[in-house]
Amino acid sequence: MDNIEAMQATVADMVQPGRGVLAADESLPTIGKRFTAIGVENTEENRRAWRDLLVTTEGLGQYISGIILFEETLDQKTSDGRGIPQAAWDQGIVPGVKVDKGKIPLALSPGDLITQGLDGLADRLETYKQQGARFAKWREVYKIEGDAPTPHGIEANAEMLARYAAVCQSVGVVPIVEPEVLMDGDHSIEKHGEVTEAVQHAVFHALHRHHVILELMILKPNMVLPGKECPKANPEEVAEATLKVLKRTVPAAVPSINFLSGGQSAEEATVNLNAINRLKGNAPWALSISYGRALQQPALHAWMGKEENRPAAQAALLERARLNHLAMLAQYDPSMG
Ligand code: 5MM
């Protein structure tokens, strides 16, 4: 199989009605924060145990078509001795990997951030492929604060995402392109929409400049929301604002848009996704998930690091995945949650 055929097969395996991506790629500091909240120590064994629990949840493959892993996890094994990527495949779930090295301030551009990790990326991807990864993920982060994100910051971040995506496609790995405009702060939903629109425009211009094949990538954007410190918008408003921006900026060639949850509660993220799919009309792409917290939180709190809680945690994950499956099909009703 050549690189193009390999990526076509990956997209076909990942983009299916009613199925989405589980983001389990928290870096060491981020998983540390999640574990601290439940009183679990951030050790390699605890991280292995948690990701083993996620990937071996029986029936998860009905609703989840891909899982984003952290680099370390590609090399870890389930308690029954299978490689974690293999355990994902055993459920029909495509394994992928987060390849960025995290964000730092963008030099000489106060308030803007930039993500690192391009050096040696092609070589790293060859290793990840041997370890079972078929897709990759890279996240750029934009804070709405003061003048940020500045036009220069938006361009610099778009360039990074496009260079990353081009390197992935050059070695047959499907890139998930994740520009996240944070919901932190007290901005209006309109402001979040304006910034998200500017960001997406810049991203797709850059992807075009870098010859990225849009049919062989997945977009992972934020929904358009009011700032966390503001009263919440209702799901119909979120759906309208989100679809307006995406219809203006995302070419029809992109097969799937898989939202991040970005700090919404598990229930909010499902309700908003359902509203988006209800309002979808003739939008050309699949509208699915790549949730981290909104899929994992209820399971994490059921687990609390205790082996005896494993069945309850797996049941919580499966239920969240099922409810989001219904939302992808616009068949969710809040009374179900
Ligand atoms: C925005 O975060 C991504 C989606 O997760 P949520 O649905 O919880 O918002 C997530 O994939 C994120 O990129 C990873 O957890 C890695 O984050 P860090 O900060 O550890 O690089």
mmCIF file of C-alpha atoms and ligand atoms in Angstrom:
data_model
loop_
_atom_site.group_PDB
_atom_site.id
_atom_site.type_symbol
_atom_site.label_atom_id
_atom_site.label_comp_id
_atom_site.label_asym_id
_atom_site.label_seq_id
_atom_site.Cartn_x
_atom_site.Cartn_y
_atom_site.Cartn_z
ATOM 1 C CA MET A 1 0.000 0.000 0.000
ATOM 2 C CA ASP A 2 1.410 3.416 -0.867
ATOM 3 C CA ASN A 3 1.129 6.429 1.447
ATOM 4 C CA ILE A 4 -2.031 7.782 -0.178
ATOM 5 C CA GLU A 5 -3.799 4.418 -0.015
ATOM 6 C CA ALA A 6 -2.709 3.987 3.589
ATOM 7 C CA MET A 7 -4.189 7.384 4.535
ATOM 8 C CA GLN A 8 -7.387 6.690 2.578
ATOM 9 C CA ALA A 9 -7.790 3.454 4.534
ATOM 10 C CA THR A 10 -7.171 5.276 7.828
ATOM 11 C CA VAL A 11 -9.764 7.950 7.029
ATOM 12 C CA ALA A 12 -12.270 5.280 5.987
ATOM 13 C CA ASP A 13 -11.696 3.433 9.278
ATOM 14 C CA MET A 14 -12.051 6.601 11.359
ATOM 15 C CA VAL A 15 -14.879 8.492 9.693
ATOM 16 C CA GLN A 16 -18.056 6.493 10.157
ATOM 17 C CA PRO A 17 -21.566 7.551 11.145
ATOM 18 C CA GLY A 18 -22.057 7.551 14.894
ATOM 19 C CA ARG A 19 -18.399 6.945 15.764
ATOM 20 C CA GLY A 20 -15.785 9.394 17.036
ATOM 21 C CA VAL A 21 -12.350 9.752 18.553
ATOM 22 C CA LEU A 22 -11.355 9.384 22.205
ATOM 23 C CA ALA A 23 -8.530 11.777 23.142
ATOM 24 C CA ALA A 24 -6.390 9.996 25.738
ATOM 25 C CA ASP A 25 -3.184 11.844 24.907
ATOM 26 C CA GLU A 26 -2.700 13.996 27.984
ATOM 27 C CA SER A 27 0.938 14.955 28.452
ATOM 28 C CA LEU A 28 2.641 14.215 31.790
ATOM 29 C CA PRO A 29 1.639 17.518 33.482
ATOM 30 C CA THR A 30 -1.951 17.328 32.193
ATOM 31 C CA ILE A 31 -2.594 13.733 33.275
ATOM 32 C CA GLY A 32 -0.969 14.750 36.573
ATOM 33 C CA LYS A 33 -3.678 17.382 37.062
ATOM 34 C CA ARG A 34 -6.433 14.877 36.253
ATOM 35 C CA PHE A 35 -4.962 12.321 38.692
ATOM 36 C CA THR A 36 -4.458 14.885 41.459
ATOM 37 C CA ALA A 37 -8.186 15.632 41.324
ATOM 38 C CA ILE A 38 -8.916 11.997 42.251
ATOM 39 C CA GLY A 39 -5.967 11.515 44.607
ATOM 40 C CA VAL A 40 -3.969 9.243 42.311
ATOM 41 C CA GLU A 41 -0.194 9.518 42.004
ATOM 42 C CA ASN A 42 1.158 10.393 38.545
ATOM 43 C CA THR A 43 3.333 7.299 38.028
ATOM 44 C CA GLU A 44 4.020 5.427 34.815
ATOM 45 C CA GLU A 45 2.132 2.396 36.169
ATOM 46 C CA ASN A 46 -0.955 4.452 37.085
ATOM 47 C CA ARG A 47 -0.958 6.064 33.629
ATOM 48 C CA ARG A 48 -0.658 2.593 32.079
ATOM 49 C CA ALA A 49 -3.466 1.223 34.237
ATOM 50 C CA TRP A 50 -5.778 4.110 33.338
ATOM 51 C CA ARG A 51 -5.183 3.852 29.605
ATOM 52 C CA ASP A 52 -5.445 0.055 29.779
ATOM 53 C CA LEU A 53 -8.856 0.513 31.415
ATOM 54 C CA LEU A 54 -9.986 2.892 28.646
ATOM 55 C CA VAL A 55 -8.846 0.838 25.698
ATOM 56 C CA THR A 56 -10.130 -2.501 27.008
ATOM 57 C CA THR A 57 -13.663 -1.224 27.706
ATOM 58 C CA GLU A 58 -15.737 -3.910 26.049
ATOM 59 C CA GLY A 59 -17.975 -2.622 23.279
ATOM 60 C CA LEU A 60 -16.212 0.752 23.009
ATOM 61 C CA GLY A 61 -15.538 0.163 19.326
ATOM 62 C CA GLN A 62 -19.269 0.533 18.570
ATOM 63 C CA TYR A 63 -18.996 4.251 19.276
ATOM 64 C CA ILE A 64 -15.299 5.053 19.073
ATOM 65 C CA SER A 65 -13.322 4.690 15.836
ATOM 66 C CA GLY A 66 -9.994 6.205 16.902
ATOM 67 C CA ILE A 67 -7.977 6.817 20.051
ATOM 68 C CA ILE A 68 -5.257 9.452 20.444
ATOM 69 C CA LEU A 69 -2.494 8.129 22.657
ATOM 70 C CA PHE A 70 0.431 9.812 24.376
ATOM 71 C CA GLU A 71 3.877 8.761 23.083
ATOM 72 C CA GLU A 72 4.628 6.720 26.223
ATOM 73 C CA THR A 73 1.413 4.689 25.837
ATOM 74 C CA LEU A 74 2.402 3.326 22.418
ATOM 75 C CA ASP A 75 4.982 1.196 24.209
ATOM 76 C CA GLN A 76 2.845 0.080 27.148
ATOM 77 C CA LYS A 77 0.917 -3.144 27.553
ATOM 78 C CA THR A 78 -2.508 -4.070 28.864
ATOM 79 C CA SER A 79 -2.700 -6.277 31.957
ATOM 80 C CA ASP A 80 -3.326 -9.272 29.672
ATOM 81 C CA GLY A 81 -0.055 -8.594 27.839
ATOM 82 C CA ARG A 82 -1.186 -6.958 24.591
ATOM 83 C CA GLY A 83 0.383 -3.758 23.319
ATOM 84 C CA ILE A 84 -2.088 -0.913 23.954
ATOM 85 C CA PRO A 85 -2.245 -0.019 20.212
ATOM 86 C CA GLN A 86 -3.049 -3.687 19.478
ATOM 87 C CA ALA A 87 -5.765 -3.702 22.151
ATOM 88 C CA ALA A 88 -7.329 -0.713 20.365
ATOM 89 C CA TRP A 89 -7.214 -2.510 17.018
ATOM 90 C CA ASP A 90 -8.813 -5.562 18.656
ATOM 91 C CA GLN A 91 -11.905 -3.383 19.176
ATOM 92 C CA GLY A 92 -11.760 -1.868 15.663
ATOM 93 C CA ILE A 93 -10.350 1.375 17.074
ATOM 94 C CA VAL A 94 -7.545 3.025 15.085
ATOM 95 C CA PRO A 95 -4.598 4.059 17.289
ATOM 96 C CA GLY A 96 -2.986 7.471 16.789
ATOM 97 C CA VAL A 97 -0.544 9.646 18.680
ATOM 98 C CA LYS A 98 -0.119 13.211 19.864
ATOM 99 C CA VAL A 99 3.125 14.416 18.294
ATOM 100 C CA ASP A 100 3.392 18.026 19.444
ATOM 101 C CA LYS A 101 5.677 18.917 22.344
ATOM 102 C CA GLY A 102 3.421 21.451 24.010
ATOM 103 C CA LYS A 103 3.022 25.205 23.920
ATOM 104 C CA ILE A 104 5.301 28.091 24.902
ATOM 105 C CA PRO A 105 4.892 31.881 24.584
ATOM 106 C CA LEU A 106 5.437 33.124 21.027
ATOM 107 C CA ALA A 107 8.627 35.202 21.267
ATOM 108 C CA LEU A 108 8.159 38.988 21.015
ATOM 109 C CA SER A 109 4.392 38.590 20.673
ATOM 110 C CA PRO A 110 2.860 39.134 24.134
ATOM 111 C CA GLY A 111 -0.188 36.942 24.785
ATOM 112 C CA ASP A 112 0.331 34.662 21.786
ATOM 113 C CA LEU A 113 1.333 31.029 22.210
ATOM 114 C CA ILE A 114 3.057 28.633 19.847
ATOM 115 C CA THR A 115 3.427 24.856 19.871
ATOM 116 C CA GLN A 116 6.798 23.104 19.531
ATOM 117 C CA GLY A 117 7.843 19.751 18.098
ATOM 118 C CA LEU A 118 8.613 19.996 14.366
ATOM 119 C CA ASP A 119 12.310 19.111 14.616
ATOM 120 C CA GLY A 120 12.838 15.466 13.691
ATOM 121 C CA LEU A 121 9.101 14.898 13.284
ATOM 122 C CA ALA A 122 9.362 12.727 10.148
ATOM 123 C CA ASP A 123 11.760 10.358 11.920
ATOM 124 C CA ARG A 124 9.589 10.214 15.027
ATOM 125 C CA LEU A 125 6.567 9.410 12.873
ATOM 126 C CA GLU A 126 8.391 6.437 11.339
ATOM 127 C CA THR A 127 8.919 5.060 14.850
ATOM 128 C CA TYR A 128 5.299 5.724 15.849
ATOM 129 C CA LYS A 129 4.115 3.915 12.708
ATOM 130 C CA GLN A 130 6.154 0.872 13.687
ATOM 131 C CA GLN A 131 4.517 1.061 17.118
ATOM 132 C CA GLY A 132 1.076 0.960 15.488
ATOM 133 C CA ALA A 133 0.003 4.626 15.101
ATOM 134 C CA ARG A 134 -1.908 5.434 11.920
ATOM 135 C CA PHE A 135 -2.768 9.053 12.606
ATOM 136 C CA ALA A 136 -1.271 11.968 14.519
ATOM 137 C CA LYS A 137 -2.502 15.013 16.394
ATOM 138 C CA TRP A 138 -1.049 18.504 16.924
ATOM 139 C CA ARG A 139 -2.706 21.264 18.931
ATOM 140 C CA GLU A 140 -2.225 25.022 18.664
ATOM 141 C CA VAL A 141 -3.760 27.112 21.441
ATOM 142 C CA TYR A 142 -5.206 30.648 21.242
ATOM 143 C CA LYS A 143 -6.133 32.658 24.338
ATOM 144 C CA ILE A 144 -8.599 35.533 24.041
ATOM 145 C CA GLU A 145 -6.963 38.112 26.295
ATOM 146 C CA GLY A 146 -5.977 41.738 25.665
ATOM 147 C CA ASP A 147 -4.871 41.961 22.024
ATOM 148 C CA ALA A 148 -4.321 38.222 21.769
ATOM 149 C CA PRO A 149 -4.495 36.328 19.612
ATOM 150 C CA THR A 150 -2.799 38.891 17.351
ATOM 151 C CA PRO A 151 -2.926 38.613 13.546
ATOM 152 C CA HIS A 152 0.763 37.688 13.654
ATOM 153 C CA GLY A 153 0.091 34.989 16.285
ATOM 154 C CA ILE A 154 -2.741 33.561 14.207
ATOM 155 C CA GLU A 155 -0.468 33.357 11.119
ATOM 156 C CA ALA A 156 2.426 31.795 13.031
ATOM 157 C CA ASN A 157 0.179 29.116 14.539
ATOM 158 C CA ALA A 158 -1.435 28.353 11.171
ATOM 159 C CA GLU A 159 1.998 27.904 9.627
ATOM 160 C CA MET A 160 2.945 25.406 12.363
ATOM 161 C CA LEU A 161 -0.210 23.359 11.892
ATOM 162 C CA ALA A 162 0.279 23.253 8.131
ATOM 163 C CA ARG A 163 3.946 22.256 8.373
ATOM 164 C CA TYR A 164 3.043 19.490 10.816
ATOM 165 C CA ALA A 165 0.207 18.240 8.581
ATOM 166 C CA ALA A 166 2.451 18.230 5.506
ATOM 167 C CA VAL A 167 5.133 16.184 7.291
ATOM 168 C CA CYS A 168 2.491 13.667 8.439
ATOM 169 C CA GLN A 169 1.076 13.222 4.952
ATOM 170 C CA SER A 170 4.575 12.861 3.473
ATOM 171 C CA VAL A 171 4.966 9.651 5.504
ATOM 172 C CA GLY A 172 1.406 8.321 5.147
ATOM 173 C CA VAL A 173 0.064 9.405 8.529
ATOM 174 C CA VAL A 174 -3.338 11.148 8.689
ATOM 175 C CA PRO A 175 -3.014 14.482 10.548
ATOM 176 C CA ILE A 176 -5.612 15.672 13.023
ATOM 177 C CA VAL A 177 -5.289 19.464 12.871
ATOM 178 C CA GLU A 178 -6.330 21.031 16.183
ATOM 179 C CA PRO A 179 -6.536 24.816 16.488
ATOM 180 C CA GLU A 180 -8.154 25.461 19.885
ATOM 181 C CA VAL A 181 -9.487 28.901 20.734
ATOM 182 C CA LEU A 182 -9.829 28.564 24.500
ATOM 183 C CA MET A 183 -13.141 29.245 26.214
ATOM 184 C CA ASP A 184 -11.294 30.708 29.252
ATOM 185 C CA GLY A 185 -12.257 34.289 30.074
ATOM 186 C CA ASP A 186 -15.270 36.556 29.871
ATOM 187 C CA HIS A 187 -15.603 37.049 26.099
ATOM 188 C CA SER A 188 -18.964 36.972 24.346
ATOM 189 C CA ILE A 189 -19.996 34.128 22.031
ATOM 190 C CA GLU A 190 -19.697 36.651 19.164
ATOM 191 C CA LYS A 191 -16.064 37.380 20.033
ATOM 192 C CA HIS A 192 -15.285 33.650 20.250
ATOM 193 C CA GLY A 193 -16.878 33.251 16.818
ATOM 194 C CA GLU A 194 -14.854 36.127 15.297
ATOM 195 C CA VAL A 195 -11.574 34.747 16.604
ATOM 196 C CA THR A 196 -12.409 31.169 15.608
ATOM 197 C CA GLU A 197 -13.283 32.367 12.102
ATOM 198 C CA ALA A 198 -9.980 34.259 11.728
ATOM 199 C CA VAL A 199 -8.074 31.234 13.044
ATOM 200 C CA GLN A 200 -9.784 28.746 10.709
ATOM 201 C CA HIS A 201 -9.289 31.026 7.681
ATOM 202 C CA ALA A 202 -5.576 31.273 8.414
ATOM 203 C CA VAL A 203 -5.286 27.518 9.019
ATOM 204 C CA PHE A 204 -6.889 26.580 5.711
ATOM 205 C CA HIS A 205 -4.831 29.147 3.771
ATOM 206 C CA ALA A 206 -1.693 27.676 5.304
ATOM 207 C CA LEU A 207 -2.775 24.080 4.630
ATOM 208 C CA HIS A 208 -3.285 25.078 0.979
ATOM 209 C CA ARG A 209 0.142 26.761 0.781
ATOM 210 C CA HIS A 210 1.737 23.606 2.151
ATOM 211 C CA HIS A 211 -0.059 21.274 -0.315
ATOM 212 C CA VAL A 212 -1.895 19.385 2.403
ATOM 213 C CA ILE A 213 -4.509 17.020 0.946
ATOM 214 C CA LEU A 214 -7.710 18.101 2.649
ATOM 215 C CA GLU A 215 -9.468 14.778 1.964
ATOM 216 C CA LEU A 216 -6.819 13.044 4.077
ATOM 217 C CA MET A 217 -6.975 15.068 7.278
ATOM 218 C CA ILE A 218 -9.397 15.603 10.153
ATOM 219 C CA LEU A 219 -10.123 18.996 11.726
ATOM 220 C CA LYS A 220 -10.419 19.189 15.522
ATOM 221 C CA PRO A 221 -11.808 22.621 16.384
ATOM 222 C CA ASN A 222 -13.446 24.207 19.400
ATOM 223 C CA MET A 223 -17.164 24.820 19.422
ATOM 224 C CA VAL A 224 -18.096 28.524 19.486
ATOM 225 C CA LEU A 225 -19.068 29.382 23.069
ATOM 226 C CA PRO A 226 -19.241 32.334 25.442
ATOM 227 C CA GLY A 227 -16.296 32.624 27.863
ATOM 228 C CA LYS A 228 -16.292 30.303 30.878
ATOM 229 C CA GLU A 229 -16.967 33.237 33.208
ATOM 230 C CA CYS A 230 -20.156 34.223 31.325
ATOM 231 C CA PRO A 231 -23.630 32.730 31.484
ATOM 232 C CA LYS A 232 -23.919 29.726 29.188
ATOM 233 C CA ALA A 233 -25.492 29.987 25.735
ATOM 234 C CA ASN A 234 -28.267 27.551 24.922
ATOM 235 C CA PRO A 235 -27.380 24.610 22.631
ATOM 236 C CA GLU A 236 -29.205 26.095 19.627
ATOM 237 C CA GLU A 237 -27.156 29.312 19.919
ATOM 238 C CA VAL A 238 -23.937 27.307 20.191
ATOM 239 C CA ALA A 239 -24.898 25.209 17.176
ATOM 240 C CA GLU A 240 -25.789 28.241 15.090
ATOM 241 C CA ALA A 241 -22.614 30.158 15.969
ATOM 242 C CA THR A 242 -20.405 27.099 15.449
ATOM 243 C CA LEU A 243 -21.891 26.079 12.097
ATOM 244 C CA LYS A 244 -21.801 29.661 10.817
ATOM 245 C CA VAL A 245 -18.037 29.850 11.359
ATOM 246 C CA LEU A 246 -17.289 26.368 10.047
ATOM 247 C CA LYS A 247 -19.414 26.824 6.902
ATOM 248 C CA ARG A 248 -17.519 30.042 6.158
ATOM 249 C CA THR A 249 -14.081 28.557 6.605
ATOM 250 C CA VAL A 250 -13.833 24.758 6.206
ATOM 251 C CA PRO A 251 -13.730 23.393 2.637
ATOM 252 C CA ALA A 252 -16.143 20.592 1.742
ATOM 253 C CA ALA A 253 -13.175 18.343 0.921
ATOM 254 C CA VAL A 254 -12.469 17.852 4.646
ATOM 255 C CA PRO A 255 -14.170 14.562 5.535
ATOM 256 C CA SER A 256 -14.777 15.099 9.220
ATOM 257 C CA ILE A 257 -14.851 17.732 11.922
ATOM 258 C CA ASN A 258 -14.233 16.184 15.343
ATOM 259 C CA PHE A 259 -14.819 18.701 18.115
ATOM 260 C CA LEU A 260 -12.740 18.989 21.276
ATOM 261 C CA SER A 261 -14.732 19.471 24.471
ATOM 262 C CA GLY A 262 -12.455 22.228 25.830
ATOM 263 C CA GLY A 263 -13.662 22.304 29.426
ATOM 264 C CA GLN A 264 -17.407 21.856 28.838
ATOM 265 C CA SER A 265 -19.028 19.371 31.192
ATOM 266 C CA ALA A 266 -19.645 15.915 29.774
ATOM 267 C CA GLU A 267 -23.379 16.626 29.511
ATOM 268 C CA GLU A 268 -22.945 20.077 27.870
ATOM 269 C CA ALA A 269 -20.563 18.663 25.277
ATOM 270 C CA THR A 270 -23.110 16.003 24.322
ATOM 271 C CA VAL A 271 -26.093 18.365 24.246
ATOM 272 C CA ASN A 272 -24.199 20.909 22.127
ATOM 273 C CA LEU A 273 -22.987 18.254 19.697
ATOM 274 C CA ASN A 274 -26.534 16.987 19.310
ATOM 275 C CA ALA A 275 -27.780 20.520 18.560
ATOM 276 C CA ILE A 276 -25.020 20.976 15.977
ATOM 277 C CA ASN A 277 -26.015 17.764 14.226
ATOM 278 C CA ARG A 278 -29.704 18.714 14.369
ATOM 279 C CA LEU A 279 -28.934 22.036 12.693
ATOM 280 C CA LYS A 280 -26.387 20.602 10.284
ATOM 281 C CA GLY A 281 -28.610 20.878 7.183
ATOM 282 C CA ASN A 282 -26.512 20.332 4.074
ATOM 283 C CA ALA A 283 -23.150 20.801 5.807
ATOM 284 C CA PRO A 284 -20.761 18.538 3.877
ATOM 285 C CA TRP A 285 -18.629 17.054 6.658
ATOM 286 C CA ALA A 286 -19.249 14.509 9.398
ATOM 287 C CA LEU A 287 -19.664 16.324 12.734
ATOM 288 C CA SER A 288 -18.193 14.107 15.402
ATOM 289 C CA ILE A 289 -16.040 14.158 18.538
ATOM 290 C CA SER A 290 -12.462 14.018 19.648
ATOM 291 C CA TYR A 291 -13.275 14.543 23.316
ATOM 292 C CA GLY A 292 -10.849 14.071 26.159
ATOM 293 C CA ARG A 293 -12.355 15.340 29.388
ATOM 294 C CA ALA A 294 -15.995 15.043 28.268
ATOM 295 C CA LEU A 295 -15.517 11.308 27.682
ATOM 296 C CA GLN A 296 -13.082 10.527 30.480
ATOM 297 C CA GLN A 297 -14.178 12.605 33.494
ATOM 298 C CA PRO A 298 -17.130 10.496 34.672
ATOM 299 C CA ALA A 299 -15.040 7.336 34.267
ATOM 300 C CA LEU A 300 -12.065 8.863 36.072
ATOM 301 C CA HIS A 301 -14.252 9.776 39.046
ATOM 302 C CA ALA A 302 -15.766 6.291 39.104
ATOM 303 C CA TRP A 303 -12.265 4.755 39.058
ATOM 304 C CA MET A 304 -10.396 6.785 41.733
ATOM 305 C CA GLY A 305 -7.315 4.641 41.041
ATOM 306 C CA LYS A 306 -8.877 1.487 42.535
ATOM 307 C CA GLU A 307 -8.824 -1.826 40.680
ATOM 308 C CA GLU A 308 -12.185 -2.834 42.195
ATOM 309 C CA ASN A 309 -13.772 0.234 40.548
ATOM 310 C CA ARG A 310 -12.642 -0.791 37.074
ATOM 311 C CA PRO A 311 -16.030 -2.205 35.941
ATOM 312 C CA ALA A 312 -17.866 0.934 37.120
ATOM 313 C CA ALA A 313 -15.350 3.188 35.351
ATOM 314 C CA GLN A 314 -15.621 1.212 32.128
ATOM 315 C CA ALA A 315 -19.421 1.347 32.335
ATOM 316 C CA ALA A 316 -19.242 5.146 32.767
ATOM 317 C CA LEU A 317 -16.955 5.523 29.743
ATOM 318 C CA LEU A 318 -19.132 3.273 27.589
ATOM 319 C CA GLU A 319 -22.257 5.191 28.562
ATOM 320 C CA ARG A 320 -20.671 8.574 27.728
ATOM 321 C CA ALA A 321 -19.480 7.184 24.391
ATOM 322 C CA ARG A 322 -22.978 5.842 23.657
ATOM 323 C CA LEU A 323 -24.647 9.166 24.441
ATOM 324 C CA ASN A 324 -22.211 10.990 22.164
ATOM 325 C CA HIS A 325 -22.884 8.379 19.479
ATOM 326 C CA LEU A 326 -26.556 9.358 19.702
ATOM 327 C CA ALA A 327 -25.589 13.051 19.516
ATOM 328 C CA MET A 328 -23.551 12.412 16.364
ATOM 329 C CA LEU A 329 -26.746 10.991 14.858
ATOM 330 C CA ALA A 330 -28.818 13.928 16.250
ATOM 331 C CA GLN A 331 -30.820 11.400 18.293
ATOM 332 C CA TYR A 332 -29.856 12.440 21.810
ATOM 333 C CA ASP A 333 -32.379 13.679 24.313
ATOM 334 C CA PRO A 334 -31.179 15.193 27.626
ATOM 335 C CA SER A 335 -33.537 12.896 29.555
ATOM 336 C CA MET A 336 -31.262 10.033 28.409
ATOM 337 C CA GLY A 337 -28.230 11.484 30.266
HETATM 338 C C1 5MM B 1 -8.040 20.452 24.077
HETATM 339 O O1 5MM B 1 -7.527 19.251 24.509
HETATM 340 C C2 5MM B 1 -7.722 18.141 23.640
HETATM 341 C C3 5MM B 1 -9.117 17.622 23.704
HETATM 342 O O2 5MM B 1 -9.446 17.366 25.052
HETATM 343 P P1 5MM B 1 -10.756 18.002 25.704
HETATM 344 O O3 5MM B 1 -11.907 17.376 24.989
HETATM 345 O O4 5MM B 1 -10.624 17.582 27.137
HETATM 346 O O5 5MM B 1 -10.692 19.498 25.518
HETATM 347 C C4 5MM B 1 -6.747 17.051 24.076
HETATM 348 O O6 5MM B 1 -6.553 16.100 23.055
HETATM 349 C C5 5MM B 1 -5.429 17.652 24.447
HETATM 350 O O7 5MM B 1 -4.815 18.161 23.309
HETATM 351 C C6 5MM B 1 -4.622 16.554 25.132
HETATM 352 O O8 5MM B 1 -5.257 16.221 26.342
HETATM 353 C C7 5MM B 1 -3.185 16.949 25.374
HETATM 354 O O9 5MM B 1 -3.169 18.127 26.111
HETATM 355 P P2 5MM B 1 -1.792 18.633 26.745
HETATM 356 O O10 5MM B 1 -2.169 19.964 27.369
HETATM 357 O O11 5MM B 1 -1.403 17.642 27.760
HETATM 358 O O12 5MM B 1 -0.801 18.768 25.638
#
